[in-house]
Amino acid sequence: MGIKDRLFGRKDDAAEVVSREAEAPGCLHADLAERWDDAADMGKMDRISGYECRGCHQHFSPEEGQRLQAENEARLKETMAGS
Ligand SMILES: [Zn+2]
């Protein structure tokens, strides 16, 4: 009984740590830099290998980076509309 409870507790703790790391609290990833693995592809927007946040230096896949950029734009528009 006691062991089962402890296992449960540990599992919850681990999940909490993972989600906290993934969200990188305090950084909105609003300043993303494009990254290219192959120098020959640099500057080609359709050959982007990923994005790096200039704030927290976290790396993102092209899909994630584009989603974050879209979210940032939406947030900007919301901020401007609200003022
Ligand atoms: Zn960031």
Short mmCIF file of N, CA, C and O and ligand atoms in Angstrom, two decimals:
data_model
loop_
_atom_site.label_atom_id
_atom_site.label_comp_id
_atom_site.label_asym_id
_atom_site.label_seq_id
_atom_site.Cartn_x
_atom_site.Cartn_y
_atom_site.Cartn_z
N MET A 1 0.84 -1.20 0.00
CA MET A 1 0.00 0.00 0.00
C MET A 1 0.88 1.26 0.00
O MET A 1 0.79 2.11 -0.84
N GLY A 2 1.82 1.27 0.97
CA GLY A 2 2.69 2.46 1.06
C GLY A 2 3.54 2.61 -0.18
O GLY A 2 3.73 3.70 -0.69
N ILE A 3 4.05 1.48 -0.70
CA ILE A 3 4.90 1.52 -1.89
C ILE A 3 4.12 2.06 -3.08
O ILE A 3 4.60 2.87 -3.85
N LYS A 4 2.89 1.58 -3.21
CA LYS A 4 2.04 1.99 -4.33
C LYS A 4 1.84 3.52 -4.31
O LYS A 4 1.96 4.19 -5.32
N ASP A 5 1.58 4.03 -3.12
CA ASP A 5 1.38 5.48 -2.98
C ASP A 5 2.63 6.25 -3.38
O ASP A 5 2.58 7.27 -4.06
N ARG A 6 3.77 5.71 -2.96
CA ARG A 6 5.02 6.40 -3.26
C ARG A 6 5.29 6.40 -4.77
O ARG A 6 5.75 7.38 -5.33
N LEU A 7 5.02 5.26 -5.40
CA LEU A 7 5.22 5.17 -6.85
C LEU A 7 4.36 6.20 -7.57
O LEU A 7 4.79 6.89 -8.47
N PHE A 8 3.14 6.30 -7.11
CA PHE A 8 2.21 7.27 -7.70
C PHE A 8 2.76 8.68 -7.58
O PHE A 8 2.80 9.45 -8.53
N GLY A 9 3.24 8.99 -6.36
CA GLY A 9 3.79 10.33 -6.10
C GLY A 9 4.96 10.63 -7.01
O GLY A 9 5.04 11.70 -7.59
N ARG A 10 5.86 9.64 -7.16
CA ARG A 10 7.04 9.87 -8.01
C ARG A 10 6.64 10.12 -9.45
O ARG A 10 7.21 10.96 -10.12
N LYS A 11 5.65 9.35 -9.90
CA LYS A 11 5.21 9.49 -11.28
C LYS A 11 4.68 10.92 -11.52
O LYS A 11 4.99 11.55 -12.50
N ASP A 12 3.90 11.41 -10.58
CA ASP A 12 3.35 12.75 -10.71
C ASP A 12 4.47 13.80 -10.75
O ASP A 12 4.45 14.72 -11.53
N ASP A 13 5.44 13.62 -9.85
CA ASP A 13 6.55 14.57 -9.80
C ASP A 13 7.29 14.63 -11.14
O ASP A 13 7.60 15.69 -11.65
N ALA A 14 7.56 13.46 -11.71
CA ALA A 14 8.31 13.39 -12.96
C ALA A 14 7.55 14.10 -14.08
O ALA A 14 8.13 14.85 -14.85
N ALA A 15 6.25 13.86 -14.15
CA ALA A 15 5.44 14.48 -15.19
C ALA A 15 5.46 15.99 -15.04
O ALA A 15 5.50 16.73 -16.02
N GLU A 16 5.46 16.46 -13.79
CA GLU A 16 5.45 17.89 -13.53
C GLU A 16 6.74 18.53 -14.02
O GLU A 16 6.73 19.57 -14.64
N VAL A 17 7.85 17.86 -13.73
CA VAL A 17 9.16 18.39 -14.13
C VAL A 17 9.24 18.48 -15.65
O VAL A 17 9.68 19.49 -16.19
N VAL A 18 8.80 17.45 -16.34
CA VAL A 18 8.88 17.43 -17.80
C VAL A 18 8.08 18.58 -18.41
O VAL A 18 8.56 19.30 -19.25
N SER A 19 6.84 18.75 -17.94
CA SER A 19 5.99 19.79 -18.53
C SER A 19 6.57 21.17 -18.21
O SER A 19 6.48 22.08 -19.01
N ARG A 20 7.19 21.33 -17.04
CA ARG A 20 7.75 22.61 -16.69
C ARG A 20 8.94 22.94 -17.59
O ARG A 20 9.10 24.06 -18.04
N GLU A 21 9.75 21.93 -17.89
CA GLU A 21 10.90 22.15 -18.76
C GLU A 21 10.45 22.47 -20.18
O GLU A 21 11.01 23.33 -20.84
N ALA A 22 9.43 21.78 -20.65
CA ALA A 22 8.97 21.95 -22.02
C ALA A 22 8.41 23.35 -22.24
O ALA A 22 8.53 23.90 -23.32
N GLU A 23 7.81 23.92 -21.20
CA GLU A 23 7.19 25.22 -21.37
C GLU A 23 8.17 26.38 -21.20
O GLU A 23 7.87 27.50 -21.58
N ALA A 24 9.34 26.11 -20.62
CA ALA A 24 10.34 27.15 -20.42
C ALA A 24 9.71 28.42 -19.87
O ALA A 24 9.54 29.40 -20.59
N PRO A 25 9.31 28.42 -18.61
CA PRO A 25 8.58 29.55 -18.04
C PRO A 25 9.35 30.86 -18.15
O PRO A 25 10.56 30.87 -18.02
N GLY A 26 8.64 31.93 -18.41
CA GLY A 26 9.27 33.24 -18.48
C GLY A 26 9.67 33.63 -19.88
O GLY A 26 9.95 34.78 -20.14
N CYS A 27 9.72 32.67 -20.82
CA CYS A 27 10.09 33.01 -22.19
C CYS A 27 8.93 32.70 -23.12
O CYS A 27 8.41 31.59 -23.14
N LEU A 28 8.52 33.70 -23.90
CA LEU A 28 7.40 33.51 -24.84
C LEU A 28 7.91 33.06 -26.21
O LEU A 28 7.13 32.86 -27.13
N HIS A 29 9.23 32.90 -26.35
CA HIS A 29 9.85 32.53 -27.63
C HIS A 29 9.37 33.49 -28.73
O HIS A 29 8.98 33.08 -29.82
N ALA A 30 9.37 34.78 -28.42
CA ALA A 30 8.85 35.78 -29.35
C ALA A 30 9.90 36.19 -30.39
O ALA A 30 9.57 36.78 -31.40
N ASP A 31 11.16 35.85 -30.14
CA ASP A 31 12.23 36.27 -31.05
C ASP A 31 12.93 35.02 -31.58
O ASP A 31 13.91 34.55 -31.02
N LEU A 32 12.41 34.47 -32.67
CA LEU A 32 12.94 33.22 -33.22
C LEU A 32 13.87 33.49 -34.39
O LEU A 32 13.56 34.30 -35.26
N ALA A 33 15.00 32.81 -34.40
CA ALA A 33 15.94 32.90 -35.50
C ALA A 33 15.87 31.63 -36.32
O ALA A 33 15.85 30.53 -35.77
N GLU A 34 15.83 31.76 -37.64
CA GLU A 34 15.82 30.58 -38.50
C GLU A 34 17.18 29.88 -38.45
O GLU A 34 18.21 30.53 -38.28
N ARG A 35 17.16 28.55 -38.56
CA ARG A 35 18.41 27.80 -38.56
C ARG A 35 18.46 26.89 -39.78
O ARG A 35 17.45 26.35 -40.20
N TRP A 36 19.64 26.78 -40.34
CA TRP A 36 19.84 25.86 -41.46
C TRP A 36 20.99 24.91 -41.12
O TRP A 36 22.07 25.36 -40.73
N ASP A 37 20.77 23.61 -41.24
CA ASP A 37 21.82 22.63 -40.97
C ASP A 37 22.87 22.68 -42.07
O ASP A 37 24.06 22.54 -41.83
N ASP A 38 22.41 22.88 -43.30
CA ASP A 38 23.32 22.93 -44.44
C ASP A 38 23.56 24.37 -44.83
O ASP A 38 22.63 25.11 -45.17
N ALA A 39 24.82 24.80 -44.77
CA ALA A 39 25.16 26.19 -45.06
C ALA A 39 24.73 26.59 -46.47
O ALA A 39 24.42 27.76 -46.72
N ALA A 40 24.69 25.62 -47.38
CA ALA A 40 24.31 25.92 -48.76
C ALA A 40 22.84 26.33 -48.86
O ALA A 40 22.44 26.96 -49.84
N ASP A 41 22.05 25.96 -47.87
CA ASP A 41 20.62 26.27 -47.88
C ASP A 41 20.29 27.57 -47.18
O ASP A 41 19.14 28.00 -47.17
N MET A 42 21.29 28.20 -46.58
CA MET A 42 21.03 29.40 -45.78
C MET A 42 20.31 30.47 -46.58
O MET A 42 20.66 30.76 -47.73
N GLY A 43 19.26 31.02 -45.98
CA GLY A 43 18.48 32.06 -46.62
C GLY A 43 17.28 31.52 -47.38
O GLY A 43 16.38 32.29 -47.73
N LYS A 44 17.26 30.20 -47.62
CA LYS A 44 16.12 29.61 -48.32
C LYS A 44 15.05 29.23 -47.31
O LYS A 44 15.24 28.29 -46.53
N MET A 45 13.94 29.96 -47.33
CA MET A 45 12.91 29.77 -46.31
C MET A 45 12.25 28.39 -46.40
O MET A 45 11.70 27.90 -45.41
N ASP A 46 12.29 27.76 -47.56
CA ASP A 46 11.66 26.43 -47.68
C ASP A 46 12.63 25.32 -47.32
O ASP A 46 12.29 24.15 -47.39
N ARG A 47 13.86 25.70 -46.94
CA ARG A 47 14.86 24.69 -46.56
C ARG A 47 15.26 24.83 -45.09
O ARG A 47 16.28 24.29 -44.66
N ILE A 48 14.47 25.57 -44.31
CA ILE A 48 14.77 25.78 -42.90
C ILE A 48 14.77 24.45 -42.16
O ILE A 48 13.88 23.63 -42.33
N SER A 49 15.81 24.23 -41.35
CA SER A 49 15.86 22.98 -40.58
C SER A 49 15.29 23.17 -39.18
O SER A 49 15.04 22.19 -38.49
N GLY A 50 15.10 24.42 -38.77
CA GLY A 50 14.50 24.63 -37.46
C GLY A 50 14.63 26.08 -37.02
O GLY A 50 15.12 26.92 -37.78
N TYR A 51 14.20 26.35 -35.82
CA TYR A 51 14.27 27.70 -35.27
C TYR A 51 14.96 27.65 -33.91
O TYR A 51 14.89 26.66 -33.21
N GLU A 52 15.62 28.77 -33.56
CA GLU A 52 16.20 28.90 -32.24
C GLU A 52 15.70 30.18 -31.61
O GLU A 52 15.69 31.23 -32.26
N CYS A 53 15.24 30.07 -30.36
CA CYS A 53 14.78 31.26 -29.65
C CYS A 53 15.99 32.07 -29.22
O CYS A 53 16.91 31.55 -28.59
N ARG A 54 16.01 33.39 -29.57
CA ARG A 54 17.13 34.23 -29.18
C ARG A 54 17.10 34.54 -27.69
O ARG A 54 18.10 34.96 -27.13
N GLY A 55 15.93 34.33 -27.07
CA GLY A 55 15.80 34.63 -25.65
C GLY A 55 16.36 33.52 -24.78
O GLY A 55 17.19 33.76 -23.92
N CYS A 56 15.90 32.27 -25.01
CA CYS A 56 16.28 31.17 -24.13
C CYS A 56 17.12 30.13 -24.87
O CYS A 56 17.51 29.13 -24.28
N HIS A 57 17.39 30.33 -26.15
CA HIS A 57 18.23 29.44 -26.97
C HIS A 57 17.66 28.03 -27.08
O HIS A 57 18.40 27.08 -27.32
N GLN A 58 16.35 27.91 -26.90
CA GLN A 58 15.71 26.61 -27.10
C GLN A 58 15.54 26.40 -28.60
O GLN A 58 15.30 27.35 -29.35
N HIS A 59 15.67 25.14 -29.03
CA HIS A 59 15.53 24.82 -30.45
C HIS A 59 14.15 24.27 -30.75
O HIS A 59 13.59 23.54 -29.95
N PHE A 60 13.63 24.60 -31.93
CA PHE A 60 12.30 24.15 -32.33
C PHE A 60 12.36 23.59 -33.74
O PHE A 60 13.17 24.02 -34.56
N SER A 61 11.45 22.67 -34.02
CA SER A 61 11.31 22.15 -35.38
C SER A 61 10.67 23.24 -36.23
O SER A 61 10.08 24.18 -35.71
N PRO A 62 10.76 23.13 -37.56
CA PRO A 62 10.13 24.14 -38.43
C PRO A 62 8.65 24.32 -38.12
O PRO A 62 8.15 25.44 -38.10
N GLU A 63 7.95 23.20 -37.88
CA GLU A 63 6.51 23.25 -37.58
C GLU A 63 6.27 24.04 -36.29
O GLU A 63 5.42 24.91 -36.23
N GLU A 64 7.04 23.71 -35.25
CA GLU A 64 6.87 24.38 -33.97
C GLU A 64 7.20 25.86 -34.09
O GLU A 64 6.51 26.72 -33.55
N GLY A 65 8.28 26.15 -34.83
CA GLY A 65 8.69 27.54 -34.99
C GLY A 65 7.64 28.36 -35.69
O GLY A 65 7.35 29.50 -35.29
N GLN A 66 7.05 27.79 -36.73
CA GLN A 66 6.02 28.52 -37.47
C GLN A 66 4.77 28.72 -36.61
O GLN A 66 4.13 29.76 -36.65
N ARG A 67 4.45 27.70 -35.81
CA ARG A 67 3.30 27.81 -34.91
C ARG A 67 3.55 28.92 -33.88
O ARG A 67 2.68 29.74 -33.62
N LEU A 68 4.78 28.95 -33.33
CA LEU A 68 5.11 29.97 -32.33
C LEU A 68 5.07 31.36 -32.95
O LEU A 68 4.59 32.31 -32.35
N GLN A 69 5.56 31.49 -34.19
CA GLN A 69 5.54 32.78 -34.87
C GLN A 69 4.11 33.24 -35.11
O GLN A 69 3.79 34.42 -34.95
N ALA A 70 3.25 32.30 -35.48
CA ALA A 70 1.84 32.64 -35.70
C ALA A 70 1.20 33.08 -34.39
O ALA A 70 0.42 34.04 -34.36
N GLU A 71 1.56 32.38 -33.31
CA GLU A 71 1.02 32.75 -31.99
C GLU A 71 1.51 34.13 -31.59
O GLU A 71 0.76 34.93 -31.03
N ASN A 72 2.77 34.41 -31.87
CA ASN A 72 3.33 35.72 -31.52
C ASN A 72 2.61 36.82 -32.29
O ASN A 72 2.31 37.88 -31.74
N GLU A 73 2.36 36.58 -33.57
CA GLU A 73 1.66 37.58 -34.40
C GLU A 73 0.26 37.83 -33.87
O GLU A 73 -0.21 38.96 -33.77
N ALA A 74 -0.42 36.72 -33.52
CA ALA A 74 -1.78 36.83 -32.99
C ALA A 74 -1.77 37.61 -31.69
O ALA A 74 -2.64 38.46 -31.45
N ARG A 75 -0.76 37.37 -30.85
CA ARG A 75 -0.66 38.05 -29.57
C ARG A 75 -0.40 39.53 -29.80
O ARG A 75 -0.96 40.39 -29.12
N LEU A 76 0.45 39.84 -30.78
CA LEU A 76 0.77 41.25 -31.10
C LEU A 76 -0.50 41.98 -31.54
O LEU A 76 -0.79 43.09 -31.10
N LYS A 77 -1.24 41.35 -32.46
CA LYS A 77 -2.47 41.97 -32.96
C LYS A 77 -3.45 42.22 -31.83
O LYS A 77 -4.08 43.26 -31.75
N GLU A 78 -3.54 41.22 -30.93
CA GLU A 78 -4.46 41.32 -29.80
C GLU A 78 -4.04 42.50 -28.91
O GLU A 78 -4.86 43.28 -28.47
N THR A 79 -2.73 42.61 -28.68
CA THR A 79 -2.22 43.69 -27.84
C THR A 79 -2.54 45.05 -28.46
O THR A 79 -2.97 45.98 -27.77
N MET A 80 -2.34 45.18 -29.77
CA MET A 80 -2.58 46.45 -30.44
C MET A 80 -4.07 46.78 -30.47
O MET A 80 -4.46 47.93 -30.32
N ALA A 81 -4.89 45.75 -30.68
CA ALA A 81 -6.33 45.97 -30.74
C ALA A 81 -6.86 46.37 -29.36
O ALA A 81 -7.81 47.15 -29.26
N GLY A 82 -6.24 45.84 -28.33
CA GLY A 82 -6.72 46.08 -26.98
C GLY A 82 -6.37 47.47 -26.45
O GLY A 82 -7.04 47.98 -25.58
N SER A 83 -5.34 48.09 -26.99
CA SER A 83 -4.88 49.36 -26.43
C SER A 83 -5.67 50.55 -26.97
O SER A 83 -6.43 50.42 -27.89
ZN ZN B 1 12.42 31.24 -25.69
#
